[in-house]
Amino acid sequence: MIDTLLVLNAGSSSLKFQVFALSDLAMLAGGQVSRIGGEATFKASLASGEKEAGNLAPGTDHTAALAAVLEFVDRHDDGWRVAAVVHRIVHGGTQYVDPVFVTPEVMDDLAALSPLAPLHQPHNLAAITASEALVGDVPDIACFDTAFHANREDLFTTFAISGDLRAKGVRRYGFHGISYQWIARVLAEEHPRLAAGRVVAAHLGNGASLCAIERGRSVDTTMGMTALDGLPMGTRCGAIDAGAVIYMLRDLGMSTDEAEAELYNRSGLLGLSGLTNDVRELLASAEPSASLALDYYALKVAQHSAMMAASMGGIDALVFTAGIGEHATLVREAILARLGFLGAFETLVIPANEELMMAIDAKALLEASA
Ligand code: ADP
């Protein structure tokens, strides 16, 4: 019997999972359910190389998606026993700065943070509820995307607003922290000189942000109170004049829900190009709007990178990670072409591995509580 960690990353329409051996954190299997709520599909592969793919019942919800994952795990186990289910939680607020065992009280606290991450937090919590219902008497562990940024100076977490509003919790949190924690860890292990210096990490996936990492710690990051701020993303607008949002609500007569859907789902690369949020398709397109979207993206990543460098008083390395950062060479080159004025710095690509980072943290928590 092998004890395992089942690591889950639940999005609005997908449930990604990986299974790790608890003893040495070897990855045993991984995969994902896609298009939850629609024509759901399942795909998975084992460390042995064996793969499988198929369709799930139309309208599959998060609970049914997790049931499909568990059915796969049961079917393929060679005596695997799930020792803990580990969940990626987008928002831990100011309270949750380390991974924790989920209790009813933790669930209440995290549900109260849902308005700050309306597109992510409810799905993250749905996976915990599903896990509690399906997996049996096994601990659920929550890891937080906000945690890596939690100890920044007030100067970097505040907005220039009245004390009244600040007292109500309107402030910057920052996200993609598990990804940045992984980058800091890889730097410490493989590039100790850079780990001791000033690094701008660029997580460029469907969501996108930058983090100023100085001596292994987050100093500054481009996302703010919600995951809408900073860089333009696949379908999110990134930083936008708050006055524009007031105009949309008051003068264009949009409801709050309409404005939210506009800024989260119809903006970014999709909104600018009018074509797609997929960078591969934009790179292959001859449409001027595709070039505009990619040019704007590179400009904003470069501008915000310089901002992150300013927060640290310089830059020793720029690290790219996630789908676009790892694979879109032309986008990386367009960003770097705009940053020559910062002088010499190293450029690295480090593949994202949030799942392993979560497994490492969960194992440490289990050992600390044993
Ligand atoms: P998520 O945030 O959903 O995990 P990813 O990190 O997988 O997203 O990043 C998705 C983005 O990466 C998409 O815009 C996709 O087009 C882009 N991408 C993935 N592979 C490539 C590639 N080979 N070339 C260019 N872009 C790529």
mmCIF file of N, CA and C and ligand atoms in Angstrom, residues 9 14 16 88 176 203-208 234 236 269 277-283 321-329 331 352 354, ligand 1:
data_model
loop_
_atom_site.group_PDB
_atom_site.id
_atom_site.type_symbol
_atom_site.label_atom_id
_atom_site.label_comp_id
_atom_site.label_asym_id
_atom_site.label_seq_id
_atom_site.Cartn_x
_atom_site.Cartn_y
_atom_site.Cartn_z
ATOM 1 N N ASN A 9 -6.611 21.191 -8.593
ATOM 2 C CA ASN A 9 -6.613 22.601 -8.999
ATOM 3 C C ASN A 9 -7.909 22.825 -9.773
ATOM 4 N N SER A 14 -12.690 23.555 -15.290
ATOM 5 C CA SER A 14 -11.747 22.438 -15.357
ATOM 6 C C SER A 14 -11.366 21.991 -13.953
ATOM 7 N N LYS A 16 -8.014 20.061 -12.635
ATOM 8 C CA LYS A 16 -6.728 19.405 -12.899
ATOM 9 C C LYS A 16 -6.329 18.628 -11.657
ATOM 10 N N ARG A 88 -5.780 23.811 -4.341
ATOM 11 C CA ARG A 88 -5.302 25.160 -4.637
ATOM 12 C C ARG A 88 -6.453 26.131 -4.398
ATOM 13 N N HIS A 176 -1.101 33.998 -7.820
ATOM 14 C CA HIS A 176 -0.080 33.133 -8.443
ATOM 15 C C HIS A 176 1.070 32.829 -7.485
ATOM 16 N N HIS A 203 4.670 35.127 -14.583
ATOM 17 C CA HIS A 203 3.756 33.991 -14.777
ATOM 18 C C HIS A 203 2.778 34.381 -15.882
ATOM 19 N N LEU A 204 3.031 33.871 -17.080
ATOM 20 C CA LEU A 204 2.225 34.252 -18.238
ATOM 21 C C LEU A 204 1.459 33.040 -18.744
ATOM 22 N N GLY A 205 0.293 32.812 -18.174
ATOM 23 C CA GLY A 205 -0.596 31.733 -18.630
ATOM 24 C C GLY A 205 -1.896 32.369 -19.072
ATOM 25 N N ASN A 206 -3.018 31.670 -18.874
ATOM 26 C CA ASN A 206 -4.300 32.316 -19.151
ATOM 27 C C ASN A 206 -4.513 33.484 -18.206
ATOM 28 N N GLY A 207 -4.187 33.257 -16.920
ATOM 29 C CA GLY A 207 -4.027 34.372 -15.991
ATOM 30 C C GLY A 207 -2.579 34.816 -16.091
ATOM 31 N N ALA A 208 -2.286 36.065 -15.753
ATOM 32 C CA ALA A 208 -0.899 36.514 -15.882
ATOM 33 C C ALA A 208 -0.602 37.564 -14.820
ATOM 34 N N GLY A 234 -5.622 36.417 -20.806
ATOM 35 C CA GLY A 234 -6.373 35.789 -21.893
ATOM 36 C C GLY A 234 -7.688 36.509 -22.141
ATOM 37 N N ARG A 236 -9.033 38.633 -19.324
ATOM 38 C CA ARG A 236 -9.174 39.690 -18.304
ATOM 39 C C ARG A 236 -8.414 40.943 -18.752
ATOM 40 N N LEU A 269 -6.556 39.553 -24.247
ATOM 41 C CA LEU A 269 -6.170 39.190 -25.623
ATOM 42 C C LEU A 269 -7.399 38.916 -26.480
ATOM 43 N N ASN A 277 -8.370 34.026 -27.224
ATOM 44 C CA ASN A 277 -7.425 34.292 -26.130
ATOM 45 C C ASN A 277 -6.211 33.363 -26.217
ATOM 46 N N ASP A 278 -6.151 32.528 -27.255
ATOM 47 C CA ASP A 278 -5.083 31.539 -27.367
ATOM 48 C C ASP A 278 -3.894 32.150 -28.113
ATOM 49 N N VAL A 279 -2.772 32.268 -27.432
ATOM 50 C CA VAL A 279 -1.604 32.939 -28.025
ATOM 51 C C VAL A 279 -1.087 32.191 -29.254
ATOM 52 N N ARG A 280 -1.197 30.866 -29.234
ATOM 53 C CA ARG A 280 -0.782 30.112 -30.434
ATOM 54 C C ARG A 280 -1.563 30.577 -31.662
ATOM 55 N N GLU A 281 -2.885 30.737 -31.489
ATOM 56 C CA GLU A 281 -3.712 31.161 -32.624
ATOM 57 C C GLU A 281 -3.407 32.607 -33.011
ATOM 58 N N LEU A 282 -3.145 33.454 -32.018
ATOM 59 C CA LEU A 282 -2.830 34.851 -32.338
ATOM 60 C C LEU A 282 -1.515 34.937 -33.121
ATOM 61 N N LEU A 283 -0.531 34.134 -32.712
ATOM 62 C CA LEU A 283 0.764 34.152 -33.419
ATOM 63 C C LEU A 283 0.613 33.674 -34.856
ATOM 64 N N THR A 321 7.543 31.893 -16.837
ATOM 65 C CA THR A 321 6.910 30.608 -16.525
ATOM 66 C C THR A 321 5.471 30.601 -17.031
ATOM 67 N N ALA A 322 4.838 29.426 -17.015
ATOM 68 C CA ALA A 322 3.462 29.159 -17.479
ATOM 69 C C ALA A 322 3.395 29.152 -19.014
ATOM 70 N N GLY A 323 2.245 28.767 -19.536
ATOM 71 C CA GLY A 323 2.072 28.443 -20.967
ATOM 72 C C GLY A 323 2.739 29.403 -21.939
ATOM 73 N N ILE A 324 2.428 30.695 -21.829
ATOM 74 C CA ILE A 324 2.992 31.671 -22.755
ATOM 75 C C ILE A 324 4.468 31.906 -22.430
ATOM 76 N N GLY A 325 4.767 32.059 -21.145
ATOM 77 C CA GLY A 325 6.138 32.318 -20.719
ATOM 78 C C GLY A 325 7.086 31.196 -21.096
ATOM 79 N N GLU A 326 6.601 29.952 -21.044
ATOM 80 C CA GLU A 326 7.471 28.817 -21.344
ATOM 81 C C GLU A 326 7.599 28.546 -22.830
ATOM 82 N N HIS A 327 6.525 28.799 -23.582
ATOM 83 C CA HIS A 327 6.487 28.282 -24.959
ATOM 84 C C HIS A 327 6.482 29.334 -26.056
ATOM 85 N N ALA A 328 6.034 30.555 -25.769
ATOM 86 C CA ALA A 328 5.873 31.542 -26.845
ATOM 87 C C ALA A 328 7.162 32.374 -26.982
ATOM 88 N N THR A 329 8.132 31.810 -27.704
ATOM 89 C CA THR A 329 9.441 32.456 -27.864
ATOM 90 C C THR A 329 9.302 33.867 -28.417
ATOM 91 N N VAL A 331 6.878 35.978 -28.165
ATOM 92 C CA VAL A 331 6.351 36.906 -27.147
ATOM 93 C C VAL A 331 7.457 37.270 -26.167
ATOM 94 N N ALA A 352 6.421 25.908 -14.871
ATOM 95 C CA ALA A 352 5.557 26.004 -13.699
ATOM 96 C C ALA A 352 5.318 24.610 -13.122
ATOM 97 N N GLU A 354 3.045 24.110 -9.968
ATOM 98 C CA GLU A 354 2.300 24.446 -8.758
ATOM 99 C C GLU A 354 1.880 23.187 -7.999
HETATM 100 P P1 ADP B 1 -3.563 28.209 -17.415
HETATM 101 O O1 ADP B 1 -3.410 29.536 -16.735
HETATM 102 O O2 ADP B 1 -4.975 27.936 -17.881
HETATM 103 O O3 ADP B 1 -2.918 27.055 -16.683
HETATM 104 P P2 ADP B 1 -1.382 27.932 -19.311
HETATM 105 O O4 ADP B 1 -0.269 28.195 -18.360
HETATM 106 O O5 ADP B 1 -1.520 26.565 -19.856
HETATM 107 O O6 ADP B 1 -2.779 28.424 -18.772
HETATM 108 O O7 ADP B 1 -1.199 28.966 -20.531
HETATM 109 C C1 ADP B 1 -2.127 29.040 -21.560
HETATM 110 C C2 ADP B 1 -1.581 29.976 -22.646
HETATM 111 O O8 ADP B 1 -0.309 29.478 -23.111
HETATM 112 C C3 ADP B 1 -2.479 30.084 -23.871
HETATM 113 O O9 ADP B 1 -2.551 31.426 -24.292
HETATM 114 C C4 ADP B 1 -1.712 29.277 -24.916
HETATM 115 O O10 ADP B 1 -1.956 29.776 -26.204
HETATM 116 C C5 ADP B 1 -0.286 29.520 -24.517
HETATM 117 N N1 ADP B 1 0.596 28.494 -25.089
HETATM 118 C C6 ADP B 1 0.667 27.194 -24.732
HETATM 119 N N2 ADP B 1 1.550 26.543 -25.522
HETATM 120 C C7 ADP B 1 2.048 27.457 -26.404
HETATM 121 C C8 ADP B 1 2.986 27.426 -27.474
HETATM 122 N N3 ADP B 1 3.604 26.294 -27.811
HETATM 123 N N4 ADP B 1 3.227 28.573 -28.132
HETATM 124 C C9 ADP B 1 2.601 29.709 -27.804
HETATM 125 N N5 ADP B 1 1.704 29.821 -26.816
HETATM 126 C C10 ADP B 1 1.427 28.712 -26.115
#
